[in-house]
């Protein structure tokens, strides 16, 4: 959850930094046609070296990024002519700035962050949405008998970040006058100790940790309340797309293949991420991978492909952010949503 706040705060300072950054020139130098010994035929038939590419995550290695590690470990990126370096994120890592300024070719951000950045002149493009259903949720103790978020917000204490879009949405819909709102600290210790305590969470993270510590949480998705932005969205800057569209499309194809592999067998990628993030054990990695699967693979992705996005979802989110007063005007969807990354139209029966 802290990754959402970090991303939004990073957008605030982005314009000033991007204006000062020189944009790196894209493209690789063409081969001269001969090898060192002057053998033109050998140079022409020699396989091209993989192009080095960087992907910046907006949080530490966890199952929400499993498909990217699977694409690397299973050689999907290599098959598409790329050598991808995955940069782990965390608090204070300005992914949006890194992508916009050309420090990295690709990054991960939330759909609400993308729209907010675009209203400030940051020309980033969404390419692939991992989570079709947002994993953002509110968890409370099952013993309270809550049937939904409305019940959770009717009493007790809830820990969340009021400045985040989903919190603003819940406040507008239900009000926070009957519940005490306190800052979210990123852990579950207080939740486990206090039966009247509720908190924000990723359905793939905090509820699993709470259960491991003996609590019995009930978890309610914010998406079920009508606020459902795409989460873990792959982004790039328009300049890269204009200069090297085939590389961008190849990257997305490799990512899709990686996510298919991860959904079928998360264990190999989990083992790799587990060495990079030792705060989670193998059991937690496996449980999180299982919990997130229905949020990633839906009926729509079965028809259109993993990572697909729709203009309707982007339009709805844009209008919601305007209604919440978080942006003044929603960016026109056609300005940033490329048809190459919305997936094919689902087949209809004759």
Short mmCIF file of C-alpha atoms in Angstrom, two decimals:
data_model
loop_
_atom_site.label_atom_id
_atom_site.label_comp_id
_atom_site.label_asym_id
_atom_site.label_seq_id
_atom_site.Cartn_x
_atom_site.Cartn_y
_atom_site.Cartn_z
CA UNK A 1 0.00 0.00 0.00
CA UNK A 2 2.87 2.38 0.68
CA UNK A 3 3.88 1.97 -2.97
CA UNK A 4 0.70 3.84 -3.99
CA UNK A 5 1.51 6.86 -1.84
CA UNK A 6 5.13 6.91 -2.98
CA UNK A 7 4.04 6.93 -6.60
CA UNK A 8 1.57 9.77 -6.19
CA UNK A 9 3.97 11.91 -4.19
CA UNK A 10 6.64 11.32 -6.81
CA UNK A 11 4.35 12.76 -9.48
CA UNK A 12 4.13 16.08 -7.65
CA UNK A 13 7.82 16.82 -8.09
CA UNK A 14 8.12 15.20 -11.48
CA UNK A 15 7.72 18.16 -13.82
CA UNK A 16 10.53 20.17 -12.28
CA UNK A 17 12.89 17.23 -12.43
CA UNK A 18 11.92 16.09 -15.91
CA UNK A 19 12.43 19.61 -17.25
CA UNK A 20 16.01 19.51 -16.01
CA UNK A 21 16.75 16.04 -17.32
CA UNK A 22 18.16 15.55 -20.78
CA UNK A 23 16.33 12.86 -22.62
CA UNK A 24 18.51 9.97 -23.61
CA UNK A 25 18.66 9.16 -27.27
CA UNK A 26 17.17 5.82 -28.16
CA UNK A 27 18.23 3.28 -30.69
CA UNK A 28 21.25 1.14 -31.22
CA UNK A 29 24.04 1.68 -33.71
CA UNK A 30 23.73 -0.37 -36.86
CA UNK A 31 26.35 -3.00 -37.49
CA UNK A 32 29.07 -1.98 -39.91
CA UNK A 33 28.55 -5.12 -41.95
CA UNK A 34 31.96 -6.63 -41.31
CA UNK A 35 33.57 -8.35 -38.37
CA UNK A 36 37.02 -7.49 -37.02
CA UNK A 37 38.66 -9.68 -39.61
CA UNK A 38 36.77 -8.18 -42.53
CA UNK A 39 34.51 -11.18 -42.98
CA UNK A 40 31.30 -9.58 -44.21
CA UNK A 41 29.41 -12.87 -44.47
CA UNK A 42 30.21 -13.88 -40.90
CA UNK A 43 29.10 -10.49 -39.61
CA UNK A 44 25.86 -10.68 -41.58
CA UNK A 45 24.95 -14.11 -40.23
CA UNK A 46 26.10 -13.60 -36.63
CA UNK A 47 23.16 -13.27 -34.18
CA UNK A 48 22.55 -9.75 -32.98
CA UNK A 49 23.47 -9.08 -29.37
CA UNK A 50 20.44 -8.64 -27.06
CA UNK A 51 19.45 -5.05 -26.48
CA UNK A 52 19.84 -4.03 -22.85
CA UNK A 53 16.62 -2.75 -21.30
CA UNK A 54 15.69 -1.65 -17.78
CA UNK A 55 12.38 -2.21 -15.98
CA UNK A 56 11.82 -0.25 -12.75
CA UNK A 57 9.40 -1.79 -10.24
CA UNK A 58 7.46 0.40 -7.83
CA UNK A 59 7.92 -1.99 -4.92
CA UNK A 60 10.16 -4.78 -3.70
CA UNK A 61 10.12 -8.18 -5.45
CA UNK A 62 6.81 -9.83 -4.58
CA UNK A 63 4.30 -12.03 -6.45
CA UNK A 64 2.65 -8.97 -8.01
CA UNK A 65 5.78 -8.81 -10.18
CA UNK A 66 6.14 -12.55 -10.66
CA UNK A 67 5.45 -12.53 -14.38
CA UNK A 68 8.32 -10.14 -15.06
CA UNK A 69 10.80 -12.36 -13.27
CA UNK A 70 9.33 -15.42 -15.00
CA UNK A 71 9.82 -13.74 -18.38
CA UNK A 72 13.45 -13.16 -17.54
CA UNK A 73 14.19 -16.55 -15.99
CA UNK A 74 12.42 -18.55 -18.70
CA UNK A 75 14.19 -16.66 -21.45
CA UNK A 76 11.16 -14.88 -22.90
CA UNK A 77 12.96 -11.55 -22.97
CA UNK A 78 15.99 -13.16 -24.58
CA UNK A 79 13.84 -14.76 -27.28
CA UNK A 80 12.54 -11.30 -28.08
CA UNK A 81 16.06 -9.91 -28.41
CA UNK A 82 16.37 -8.21 -25.04
CA UNK A 83 18.45 -8.45 -21.91
CA UNK A 84 16.23 -6.99 -19.20
CA UNK A 85 17.51 -5.68 -15.89
CA UNK A 86 14.72 -5.57 -13.29
CA UNK A 87 15.23 -2.82 -10.73
CA UNK A 88 13.52 -3.45 -7.40
CA UNK A 89 11.56 -0.52 -6.01
CA UNK A 90 10.46 0.69 -2.61
CA UNK A 91 9.80 3.85 -0.66
CA UNK A 92 11.32 6.87 -2.37
CA UNK A 93 11.92 5.27 -5.78
CA UNK A 94 10.51 7.73 -8.38
CA UNK A 95 9.48 5.30 -11.11
CA UNK A 96 7.43 7.83 -13.07
CA UNK A 97 10.35 10.25 -13.13
CA UNK A 98 12.78 7.50 -14.15
CA UNK A 99 10.62 6.49 -17.12
CA UNK A 100 9.76 10.03 -18.23
CA UNK A 101 13.38 11.17 -18.15
CA UNK A 102 14.71 8.14 -19.99
CA UNK A 103 16.69 6.64 -17.10
CA UNK A 104 14.80 3.38 -17.71
CA UNK A 105 12.82 2.19 -20.70
CA UNK A 106 9.91 0.72 -18.75
CA UNK A 107 8.38 1.06 -15.29
CA UNK A 108 5.44 -0.01 -13.15
CA UNK A 109 2.76 2.42 -11.93
CA UNK A 110 -0.91 2.54 -10.96
CA UNK A 111 -3.53 3.77 -13.43
CA UNK A 112 -4.48 6.69 -11.16
CA UNK A 113 -0.82 7.74 -10.97
CA UNK A 114 -0.60 7.64 -14.75
CA UNK A 115 -3.61 9.89 -15.24
CA UNK A 116 -2.39 12.31 -12.58
CA UNK A 117 1.04 12.48 -14.22
CA UNK A 118 -0.45 13.07 -17.64
CA UNK A 119 -2.47 16.04 -16.40
CA UNK A 120 0.88 17.55 -15.40
CA UNK A 121 2.36 17.11 -18.84
CA UNK A 122 4.20 13.82 -18.32
CA UNK A 123 3.79 11.89 -21.59
CA UNK A 124 3.88 8.29 -20.40
CA UNK A 125 1.90 5.51 -22.05
CA UNK A 126 0.30 2.43 -20.43
CA UNK A 127 1.16 -0.83 -22.17
CA UNK A 128 0.08 -3.78 -20.03
CA UNK A 129 -2.11 -3.96 -16.91
CA UNK A 130 -1.24 -6.87 -14.63
CA UNK A 131 -4.18 -6.53 -12.24
CA UNK A 132 -7.54 -6.38 -13.97
CA UNK A 133 -9.18 -6.19 -10.56
CA UNK A 134 -7.47 -3.91 -8.09
CA UNK A 135 -6.01 -5.75 -5.08
CA UNK A 136 -6.63 -2.70 -2.87
CA UNK A 137 -8.87 -3.67 0.02
CA UNK A 138 -9.96 -3.01 3.59
CA UNK A 139 -9.57 -5.80 6.10
CA UNK A 140 -11.28 -6.17 9.45
CA UNK A 141 -11.71 -8.95 11.97
CA UNK A 142 -14.26 -11.58 11.01
CA UNK A 143 -15.59 -11.43 14.57
CA UNK A 144 -17.07 -7.98 13.83
CA UNK A 145 -19.48 -9.55 11.37
CA UNK A 146 -19.07 -6.83 8.72
CA UNK A 147 -20.71 -7.55 5.37
CA UNK A 148 -18.81 -4.91 3.45
CA UNK A 149 -16.74 -1.74 3.66
CA UNK A 150 -19.77 0.31 4.65
CA UNK A 151 -20.04 -1.75 7.85
CA UNK A 152 -16.31 -1.45 8.52
CA UNK A 153 -16.52 2.35 8.34
CA UNK A 154 -19.48 2.51 10.73
CA UNK A 155 -17.40 2.10 13.92
CA UNK A 156 -14.00 1.38 15.39
CA UNK A 157 -10.67 2.49 13.96
CA UNK A 158 -9.33 2.18 10.42
CA UNK A 159 -5.74 2.75 9.31
CA UNK A 160 -5.31 4.19 5.84
CA UNK A 161 -3.73 7.00 3.88
CA UNK A 162 -6.50 9.61 3.44
CA UNK A 163 -4.74 11.31 0.54
CA UNK A 164 -4.89 8.29 -1.76
CA UNK A 165 -7.59 8.23 -4.47
CA UNK A 166 -9.33 5.10 -3.22
CA UNK A 167 -9.54 6.55 0.31
CA UNK A 168 -11.00 9.78 -1.07
CA UNK A 169 -13.54 7.68 -2.97
CA UNK A 170 -14.60 5.77 0.15
CA UNK A 171 -14.80 8.98 2.16
CA UNK A 172 -17.08 10.56 -0.42
CA UNK A 173 -19.25 7.45 -0.67
CA UNK A 174 -19.63 6.58 3.02
CA UNK A 175 -18.05 9.35 5.07
CA UNK A 176 -15.52 8.90 7.86
CA UNK A 177 -17.59 10.57 10.59
CA UNK A 178 -18.38 7.30 12.39
CA UNK A 179 -14.89 5.82 12.31
CA UNK A 180 -11.56 6.98 13.67
CA UNK A 181 -9.02 7.25 10.85
CA UNK A 182 -5.35 6.80 11.78
CA UNK A 183 -2.20 6.60 9.61
CA UNK A 184 -1.36 3.27 8.06
CA UNK A 185 2.03 2.02 9.28
CA UNK A 186 2.61 -0.78 6.81
CA UNK A 187 2.38 -3.68 9.27
CA UNK A 188 -0.27 -5.88 10.89
CA UNK A 189 0.84 -5.89 14.54
CA UNK A 190 -1.88 -3.52 15.74
CA UNK A 191 -4.48 -5.31 13.66
CA UNK A 192 -3.63 -8.64 15.25
CA UNK A 193 -3.82 -7.12 18.74
CA UNK A 194 -7.01 -5.02 18.39
CA UNK A 195 -10.32 -6.60 17.38
CA UNK A 196 -11.86 -3.18 16.63
CA UNK A 197 -9.05 -2.22 14.31
CA UNK A 198 -9.32 -2.31 10.51
CA UNK A 199 -6.80 -1.28 7.88
CA UNK A 200 -6.07 -0.86 4.22
CA UNK A 201 -4.30 -3.74 2.53
CA UNK A 202 -3.34 -5.51 -0.63
CA UNK A 203 -5.43 -8.68 -0.69
CA UNK A 204 -2.21 -10.53 -1.57
CA UNK A 205 -0.19 -9.23 1.37
CA UNK A 206 -1.47 -8.07 4.77
CA UNK A 207 -4.35 -10.58 5.11
CA UNK A 208 -1.90 -13.43 4.58
CA UNK A 209 0.48 -11.98 7.18
CA UNK A 210 -2.38 -11.51 9.66
CA UNK A 211 -3.50 -15.11 9.24
CA UNK A 212 0.05 -16.31 9.80
CA UNK A 213 -0.06 -14.48 13.14
CA UNK A 214 -3.33 -16.07 14.26
CA UNK A 215 -5.88 -13.44 13.20
CA UNK A 216 -9.01 -14.18 11.18
CA UNK A 217 -9.48 -11.26 8.77
CA UNK A 218 -12.44 -10.49 6.55
CA UNK A 219 -11.28 -8.70 3.41
CA UNK A 220 -13.35 -6.42 1.20
CA UNK A 221 -12.11 -5.23 -2.18
CA UNK A 222 -12.44 -1.54 -2.94
CA UNK A 223 -13.13 -2.60 -6.54
CA UNK A 224 -16.47 -4.01 -5.38
CA UNK A 225 -17.41 -0.50 -4.26
CA UNK A 226 -16.95 0.88 -7.78
CA UNK A 227 -13.36 2.14 -7.71
CA UNK A 228 -11.26 -0.25 -9.74
CA UNK A 229 -8.14 1.25 -11.37
CA UNK A 230 -5.69 -1.00 -13.14
CA UNK A 231 -2.76 -1.81 -10.86
CA UNK A 232 0.82 -2.78 -11.75
CA UNK A 233 0.66 -1.16 -15.17
CA UNK A 234 3.72 -1.29 -17.44
CA UNK A 235 4.54 2.19 -18.76
CA UNK A 236 6.99 3.74 -21.19
CA UNK A 237 7.49 7.23 -22.55
CA UNK A 238 6.01 8.24 -25.89
CA UNK A 239 9.44 9.07 -27.31
CA UNK A 240 10.53 5.44 -27.03
CA UNK A 241 7.30 4.24 -28.62
CA UNK A 242 7.72 6.64 -31.55
CA UNK A 243 11.35 5.71 -32.12
CA UNK A 244 11.25 1.97 -31.44
CA UNK A 245 7.69 0.62 -31.60
CA UNK A 246 8.80 -2.92 -32.42
CA UNK A 247 10.98 -3.08 -29.32
CA UNK A 248 8.10 -1.88 -27.18
CA UNK A 249 5.73 -4.44 -28.70
CA UNK A 250 8.32 -7.17 -28.24
CA UNK A 251 8.74 -6.24 -24.59
CA UNK A 252 4.99 -6.46 -24.00
CA UNK A 253 4.80 -9.79 -25.81
CA UNK A 254 7.56 -11.20 -23.60
CA UNK A 255 5.83 -9.85 -20.48
CA UNK A 256 2.57 -11.52 -21.49
CA UNK A 257 4.37 -14.83 -22.00
CA UNK A 258 6.09 -14.41 -18.66
CA UNK A 259 2.83 -13.85 -16.86
CA UNK A 260 1.25 -16.87 -18.50
CA UNK A 261 4.18 -18.96 -17.30
CA UNK A 262 3.95 -17.52 -13.78
CA UNK A 263 0.23 -18.17 -13.49
CA UNK A 264 0.79 -21.78 -14.52
CA UNK A 265 3.76 -22.34 -12.20
CA UNK A 266 4.89 -19.53 -9.88
CA UNK A 267 7.46 -21.58 -7.96
CA UNK A 268 10.59 -20.88 -10.09
CA UNK A 269 10.10 -17.11 -10.16
CA UNK A 270 9.11 -17.11 -6.48
CA UNK A 271 12.41 -18.78 -5.65
CA UNK A 272 14.30 -16.03 -7.48
CA UNK A 273 12.30 -13.24 -5.82
CA UNK A 274 12.67 -14.94 -2.46
CA UNK A 275 16.42 -14.47 -2.63
CA UNK A 276 15.93 -10.77 -3.33
CA UNK A 277 13.22 -10.24 -0.73
CA UNK A 278 13.99 -12.29 2.35
CA UNK A 279 11.17 -10.72 4.40
CA UNK A 280 8.74 -13.21 2.82
CA UNK A 281 9.11 -16.96 3.14
CA UNK A 282 8.28 -19.51 0.46
CA UNK A 283 4.86 -20.26 1.95
CA UNK A 284 3.87 -16.60 1.85
CA UNK A 285 5.07 -16.24 -1.74
CA UNK A 286 2.97 -19.26 -2.74
CA UNK A 287 -0.12 -18.02 -0.88
CA UNK A 288 0.13 -14.56 -2.43
CA UNK A 289 0.55 -15.98 -5.93
CA UNK A 290 -2.59 -18.04 -5.45
CA UNK A 291 -4.58 -15.15 -3.98
CA UNK A 292 -3.81 -12.79 -6.85
CA UNK A 293 -4.52 -15.19 -9.70
CA UNK A 294 -8.25 -14.36 -10.11
CA UNK A 295 -7.40 -10.65 -10.06
CA UNK A 296 -5.03 -11.08 -13.01
CA UNK A 297 -6.76 -13.67 -15.14
CA UNK A 298 -10.40 -12.76 -15.76
CA UNK A 299 -13.05 -13.51 -18.34
CA UNK A 300 -11.91 -10.45 -20.24
CA UNK A 301 -8.28 -11.51 -20.34
CA UNK A 302 -9.35 -14.96 -21.52
CA UNK A 303 -11.02 -13.22 -24.46
CA UNK A 304 -8.51 -10.44 -25.11
CA UNK A 305 -5.25 -11.64 -23.58
CA UNK A 306 -3.40 -11.04 -20.31
CA UNK A 307 -2.71 -7.39 -19.55
CA UNK A 308 -5.46 -6.05 -21.77
CA UNK A 309 -6.97 -2.62 -21.11
CA UNK A 310 -10.18 -0.93 -22.21
CA UNK A 311 -10.91 2.71 -22.99
CA UNK A 312 -14.10 2.45 -20.91
CA UNK A 313 -12.13 1.61 -17.76
CA UNK A 314 -9.73 4.50 -18.35
CA UNK A 315 -12.59 6.92 -19.04
CA UNK A 316 -14.39 5.85 -15.87
CA UNK A 317 -11.28 6.30 -13.75
CA UNK A 318 -10.57 9.70 -15.26
CA UNK A 319 -14.07 10.92 -14.45
CA UNK A 320 -13.83 9.53 -10.91
CA UNK A 321 -10.59 11.43 -10.28
CA UNK A 322 -12.25 14.61 -11.55
CA UNK A 323 -15.30 14.04 -9.32
CA UNK A 324 -13.01 13.57 -6.33
CA UNK A 325 -11.23 16.83 -7.10
CA UNK A 326 -7.89 15.09 -7.60
CA UNK A 327 -7.47 16.31 -11.18
CA UNK A 328 -9.13 19.22 -12.95
CA UNK A 329 -9.78 17.51 -16.27
CA UNK A 330 -9.42 13.91 -17.36
CA UNK A 331 -6.88 13.30 -20.14
CA UNK A 332 -8.44 12.22 -23.44
CA UNK A 333 -8.06 8.45 -23.61
CA UNK A 334 -7.11 8.46 -27.29
CA UNK A 335 -4.08 10.57 -26.42
CA UNK A 336 -2.43 7.80 -24.41
CA UNK A 337 -4.19 4.45 -24.88
CA UNK A 338 -2.66 2.82 -27.94
CA UNK A 339 -4.83 0.30 -29.84
CA UNK A 340 -1.87 -2.09 -30.01
CA UNK A 341 -2.21 -2.69 -26.26
CA UNK A 342 -5.97 -2.96 -25.76
CA UNK A 343 -6.12 -6.52 -27.03
CA UNK A 344 -8.19 -7.95 -29.88
CA UNK A 345 -11.97 -7.64 -29.79
CA UNK A 346 -13.56 -10.73 -28.26
CA UNK A 347 -15.22 -13.10 -30.69
CA UNK A 348 -18.97 -12.96 -30.79
CA UNK A 349 -21.33 -15.74 -31.73
CA UNK A 350 -22.95 -15.39 -35.17
#
